[in-house]
DNA sequence: AACCAGGGAAGAT
DNA sequence: ATCTTCCATGGT
């Protein structure tokens, strides 16, 4: 076991497979704050603090929420073994080394659905602000933060509310989807569905297309056999398959899923995180050689 | 089929 | 400093 529980703390010893920075920056979660080596994470109506030490990470939370966070951080999943299996499929060792501390969180389905509708065609700083305002306006007030709103609270407001918190044209999608959820769309039933069927059901929600559905399946339901393709992972695909850059995103996602099977979600996270970072830093970073830069034309195609 | 609909970050001029 | 581009979905 890579962790132990002591009172109201979880101590994670294997920090090769657990890095708060990697976990929080790989695009799966929006409610967190970082200061030095302290990370605050808000999820559903719960809260925890991560303290990064030399050789361990300490997760502090309320004693009664320990079990929730063991599951939330996916602590009973062996990421060393996942990485090992991934490398047998394709040599993505640089991506795995770069984002070695990534874990796929087990997030609340309702929060994931609402958050990723907001995420569509949007940037992370703005997504975070919209969700913050949403929680502040409709979430239960806790000691130092606001919980994510319940479905009932979400259903109590109108389109103008979502416009006012900055959701833009996604306001309509949110109102319509929340009404569907209120009218009996069963988020729990998704857990037991095969991914293909689950995706079909999720895309009937307003504002949920294929990419958003895949994010919900991966981050809200831990379905590992989906590969969300956004602008960054499309560049990953174009890099590996320079002769197929013109096929649709949907086909690209399908091809990547065929390649990685049940490891698709993990592969997506390592590859997304690595390619986004290297591309963002590539121009100003002088240590990148011409040889390493040579893949850029296909990467950007 | 091509375009638009918030808006803020980030790059370009 | 100000302009332009980016972003995923659904409707026209």
XYZ file of C-alpha atoms (C1' of nucleotides) in Angstrom:
326
model
C 0.000 0.000 0.000
C 1.291 3.433 -0.925
C -0.566 5.325 1.788
C -1.494 5.130 5.423
C -4.249 6.734 7.439
C -3.510 8.482 10.716
C -6.376 10.190 12.489
C -7.649 12.868 10.082
C -4.711 12.566 7.693
C -3.792 10.389 4.763
C -0.057 10.067 4.251
C 0.933 9.208 0.706
C 4.413 7.687 0.614
C 4.824 6.896 -3.042
C 5.108 10.418 -4.406
C 6.401 9.171 -7.750
C 2.760 8.335 -8.509
C 1.239 11.272 -6.646
C 2.114 14.895 -7.402
C -0.484 17.535 -6.475
C 0.738 19.857 -9.227
C 0.361 17.187 -11.897
C -3.017 16.049 -10.581
C -4.443 19.584 -10.522
C -2.939 20.965 -13.726
C -3.856 18.214 -16.129
C -7.260 19.699 -16.880
C -9.590 17.426 -14.942
C -10.529 19.677 -12.022
C -11.321 23.361 -11.483
C -11.874 24.039 -7.782
C -8.436 24.289 -6.246
C -5.893 26.823 -5.065
C -2.158 26.539 -4.830
C 0.270 28.391 -2.589
C 3.843 27.165 -2.337
C 3.654 23.520 -1.298
C 0.112 23.730 0.004
C -2.835 22.848 -2.204
C -6.471 23.384 -1.257
C -9.050 21.269 -3.026
C -12.813 21.723 -2.926
C -15.092 19.015 -4.217
C -18.826 18.535 -3.863
C -19.452 19.802 -0.306
C -16.073 18.682 1.003
C -12.618 20.111 1.396
C -9.051 18.931 1.875
C -5.539 20.344 2.011
C -2.509 18.703 0.446
C 0.889 19.405 1.947
C 3.822 18.401 -0.180
C 6.842 17.340 1.823
C 10.235 16.005 0.744
C 9.249 12.370 0.634
C 5.480 12.328 1.115
C 2.239 14.179 0.588
C -0.075 14.685 3.543
C -3.783 14.951 2.837
C -5.622 16.697 5.658
C -9.381 16.604 5.895
C -12.213 15.935 8.326
C -11.938 12.520 9.932
C -15.319 11.406 8.587
C -14.274 12.323 5.023
C -11.117 10.201 4.906
C -12.781 7.363 2.978
C -14.226 9.818 0.484
C -10.792 11.222 -0.309
C -9.102 7.817 -0.488
C -11.508 7.118 -3.325
C -11.351 10.701 -4.707
C -7.585 10.496 -5.172
C -7.889 6.962 -6.537
C -5.435 5.744 -3.908
C -6.246 2.053 -4.274
C -5.289 2.135 -7.933
C -1.706 1.157 -8.774
C -0.335 3.785 -11.149
C 3.113 2.192 -11.459
C 1.437 -0.836 -12.924
C -0.741 1.326 -15.205
C 2.358 3.122 -16.539
C 4.046 -0.202 -17.086
C 1.098 -1.528 -19.084
C 0.837 1.727 -21.079
C 4.457 1.479 -22.175
C 3.776 -1.982 -23.582
C 1.165 -0.425 -25.885
C 3.195 2.567 -27.049
C 6.431 4.217 -25.985
C 5.127 7.386 -24.400
C 7.843 7.350 -21.749
C 8.677 11.064 -22.025
C 5.043 11.985 -21.388
C 4.806 9.566 -18.480
C 8.038 10.838 -16.961
C 6.905 14.443 -17.334
C 3.508 13.869 -15.702
C 4.492 10.963 -13.514
C 2.446 12.182 -10.545
C -0.871 12.380 -12.412
C -3.873 10.503 -11.042
C -7.389 10.465 -12.421
C -9.686 11.758 -9.702
C -13.045 10.228 -8.856
C -15.222 13.309 -8.969
C -18.911 13.831 -8.328
C -20.971 13.241 -11.505
C -23.249 16.287 -11.078
C -20.327 18.626 -10.443
C -18.478 17.111 -13.393
C -21.429 17.518 -15.775
C -22.006 21.171 -14.856
C -18.294 22.027 -14.796
C -17.556 20.526 -18.201
C -20.553 22.169 -19.873
C -19.008 25.426 -18.653
C -15.596 24.279 -19.905
C -16.726 24.002 -23.536
C -14.917 26.463 -25.814
C -13.472 28.180 -22.779
C -10.195 28.755 -20.962
C -9.283 27.449 -17.531
C -8.941 30.772 -15.620
C -12.384 31.828 -16.830
C -13.930 28.411 -16.131
C -12.599 28.588 -12.575
C -14.095 32.045 -12.045
C -17.538 31.041 -13.344
C -17.607 27.966 -11.086
C -16.417 30.028 -8.112
C -19.260 32.508 -8.600
C -21.699 29.622 -9.021
C -20.660 28.111 -5.687
C -20.657 31.449 -3.912
C -24.179 32.249 -5.100
C -25.849 28.849 -4.744
C -23.610 26.595 -2.640
C -23.966 25.923 1.067
C -21.693 28.149 3.116
C -18.995 26.206 4.944
C -16.276 27.512 7.245
C -13.916 28.955 4.661
C -15.567 28.173 1.362
C -18.786 27.434 -0.482
C -19.885 23.929 -1.446
C -20.838 23.011 -4.982
C -24.588 23.666 -5.331
C -27.086 20.844 -5.050
C -29.322 20.020 -8.011
C -32.210 21.684 -6.182
C -30.246 24.917 -5.775
C -29.184 24.821 -9.426
C -32.793 24.330 -10.472
C -33.944 27.370 -8.513
C -32.385 29.964 -10.827
C -32.995 31.120 -14.401
C -30.964 31.833 -17.551
C -30.205 35.387 -16.449
C -28.468 34.060 -13.336
C -26.049 32.005 -15.410
C -25.483 34.959 -17.741
C -24.713 37.137 -14.711
C -22.044 34.757 -13.405
C -20.365 34.945 -16.813
C -21.380 31.667 -18.408
C -22.173 33.441 -21.680
C -24.171 31.467 -24.209
C -23.683 28.317 -22.118
C -26.345 29.724 -19.797
C -29.075 28.176 -21.968
C -27.362 24.782 -21.980
C -27.053 24.826 -18.192
C -30.716 25.686 -17.618
C -31.909 23.017 -20.053
C -29.577 20.322 -18.715
C -30.431 21.102 -15.097
C -34.119 20.796 -15.954
C -33.490 17.383 -17.555
C -31.630 16.235 -14.453
C -34.454 17.523 -12.253
C -36.964 15.695 -14.454
C -35.335 12.343 -13.804
C -32.281 11.989 -16.057
C -30.429 9.467 -13.933
C -26.735 10.269 -13.514
C -26.258 7.180 -11.318
C -27.272 4.845 -14.141
C -24.219 5.910 -16.146
C -21.917 4.025 -13.755
C -23.122 0.630 -14.979
C -23.316 1.433 -18.665
C -20.708 0.549 -21.282
C -18.920 3.722 -22.381
C -20.434 3.826 -25.869
C -23.973 3.684 -24.519
C -23.152 6.087 -21.695
C -21.723 8.619 -24.143
C -24.861 8.417 -26.235
C -26.997 9.110 -23.180
C -24.825 11.976 -21.948
C -24.827 13.742 -25.313
C -28.618 14.043 -25.075
C -27.932 16.655 -22.405
C -27.734 20.207 -23.764
C -24.210 21.543 -24.071
C -22.728 18.049 -23.918
C -21.058 17.046 -27.176
C -18.668 14.174 -27.719
C -15.633 15.790 -26.150
C -17.477 17.037 -23.064
C -19.191 13.636 -22.703
C -15.815 11.898 -22.777
C -14.489 14.249 -20.087
C -17.522 13.493 -17.916
C -17.076 9.740 -18.467
C -13.395 9.864 -17.590
C -13.365 12.376 -14.741
C -16.807 11.746 -13.247
C -17.181 8.013 -13.780
C -13.600 6.798 -14.181
C -14.374 5.130 -17.507
C -10.864 4.377 -18.775
C -11.828 3.417 -22.308
C -12.481 6.957 -23.555
C -9.973 9.426 -25.029
C -11.283 13.011 -24.967
C -9.893 14.859 -27.982
C -9.536 18.606 -27.650
C -7.194 21.007 -29.429
C -4.143 19.668 -27.583
C -4.786 15.976 -27.940
C -5.696 16.543 -31.585
C -2.144 17.837 -32.002
C -0.909 14.694 -30.256
C -2.823 12.607 -32.792
C -1.474 14.682 -35.687
C 2.038 14.137 -34.361
C 1.673 10.364 -34.238
C -0.343 10.102 -37.464
C 0.920 12.885 -39.761
C -0.785 11.232 -42.744
C -4.249 11.332 -41.142
C -4.498 14.894 -39.864
C -7.586 15.633 -41.952
C -9.956 13.033 -40.458
C -12.598 14.230 -37.977
C -11.942 14.666 -34.267
C -14.462 11.968 -33.607
C -12.472 9.490 -35.734
C -9.247 10.591 -34.078
C -10.742 9.864 -30.659
C -11.945 6.489 -31.942
C -8.507 5.582 -33.331
C -6.736 6.577 -30.119
C -9.242 4.541 -28.116
C -8.655 1.510 -30.363
C -4.931 1.884 -29.699
C -5.028 2.319 -25.933
C -8.205 0.353 -25.076
C -8.817 0.381 -21.329
C -5.779 2.598 -20.834
C -7.102 5.390 -23.086
C -8.029 7.747 -20.261
C -4.632 7.427 -18.609
C -2.805 7.849 -21.920
C -4.876 10.941 -22.661
C -3.894 12.562 -19.373
C -0.155 11.961 -19.690
C -0.122 13.012 -23.353
C -2.332 16.089 -22.860
C -0.240 17.368 -19.980
C 3.089 16.762 -21.696
C 2.238 18.156 -25.119
C 0.489 21.234 -23.752
C 3.495 22.074 -21.572
C 6.170 21.479 -24.162
C 4.277 23.443 -26.757
C 3.642 26.370 -24.418
C 7.304 26.505 -23.405
C 8.929 25.505 -26.620
C 9.553 28.911 -28.112
C 11.241 30.586 -25.181
C 13.028 27.531 -23.894
C 16.504 27.538 -25.391
C 17.362 24.038 -24.302
C 15.034 22.683 -26.979
C 17.203 21.652 -29.845
C 16.362 21.941 -33.512
C 15.938 18.201 -33.559
C 13.225 18.364 -30.937
C 11.609 21.295 -32.702
C 11.442 19.379 -35.934
C 8.123 17.713 -35.071
C 6.367 21.080 -34.723
C 5.048 21.327 -38.273
C 3.074 18.099 -37.922
C 2.180 18.863 -34.343
C 0.573 22.106 -35.438
C -0.985 20.907 -38.663
C -21.690 24.290 -45.310
C -20.344 28.176 -43.063
C -20.970 31.094 -39.425
C -22.267 32.798 -35.034
C -22.881 33.150 -29.911
C -19.799 35.447 -23.994
C -15.658 36.657 -22.665
C -11.136 36.507 -20.902
C -6.431 34.724 -21.629
C -2.695 34.827 -24.492
C -0.308 35.812 -28.493
C 0.589 39.244 -32.281
C 1.209 43.636 -33.992
C -1.570 49.737 -25.837
C -4.715 47.690 -29.000
C -5.847 44.221 -32.175
C -6.692 39.142 -33.166
C -7.123 34.507 -32.088
C -8.534 30.714 -29.434
C -12.019 27.446 -27.465
C -16.677 22.955 -28.223
C -21.509 22.894 -28.825
C -25.891 23.798 -30.865
C -28.760 26.544 -33.721
C -29.490 28.967 -37.994
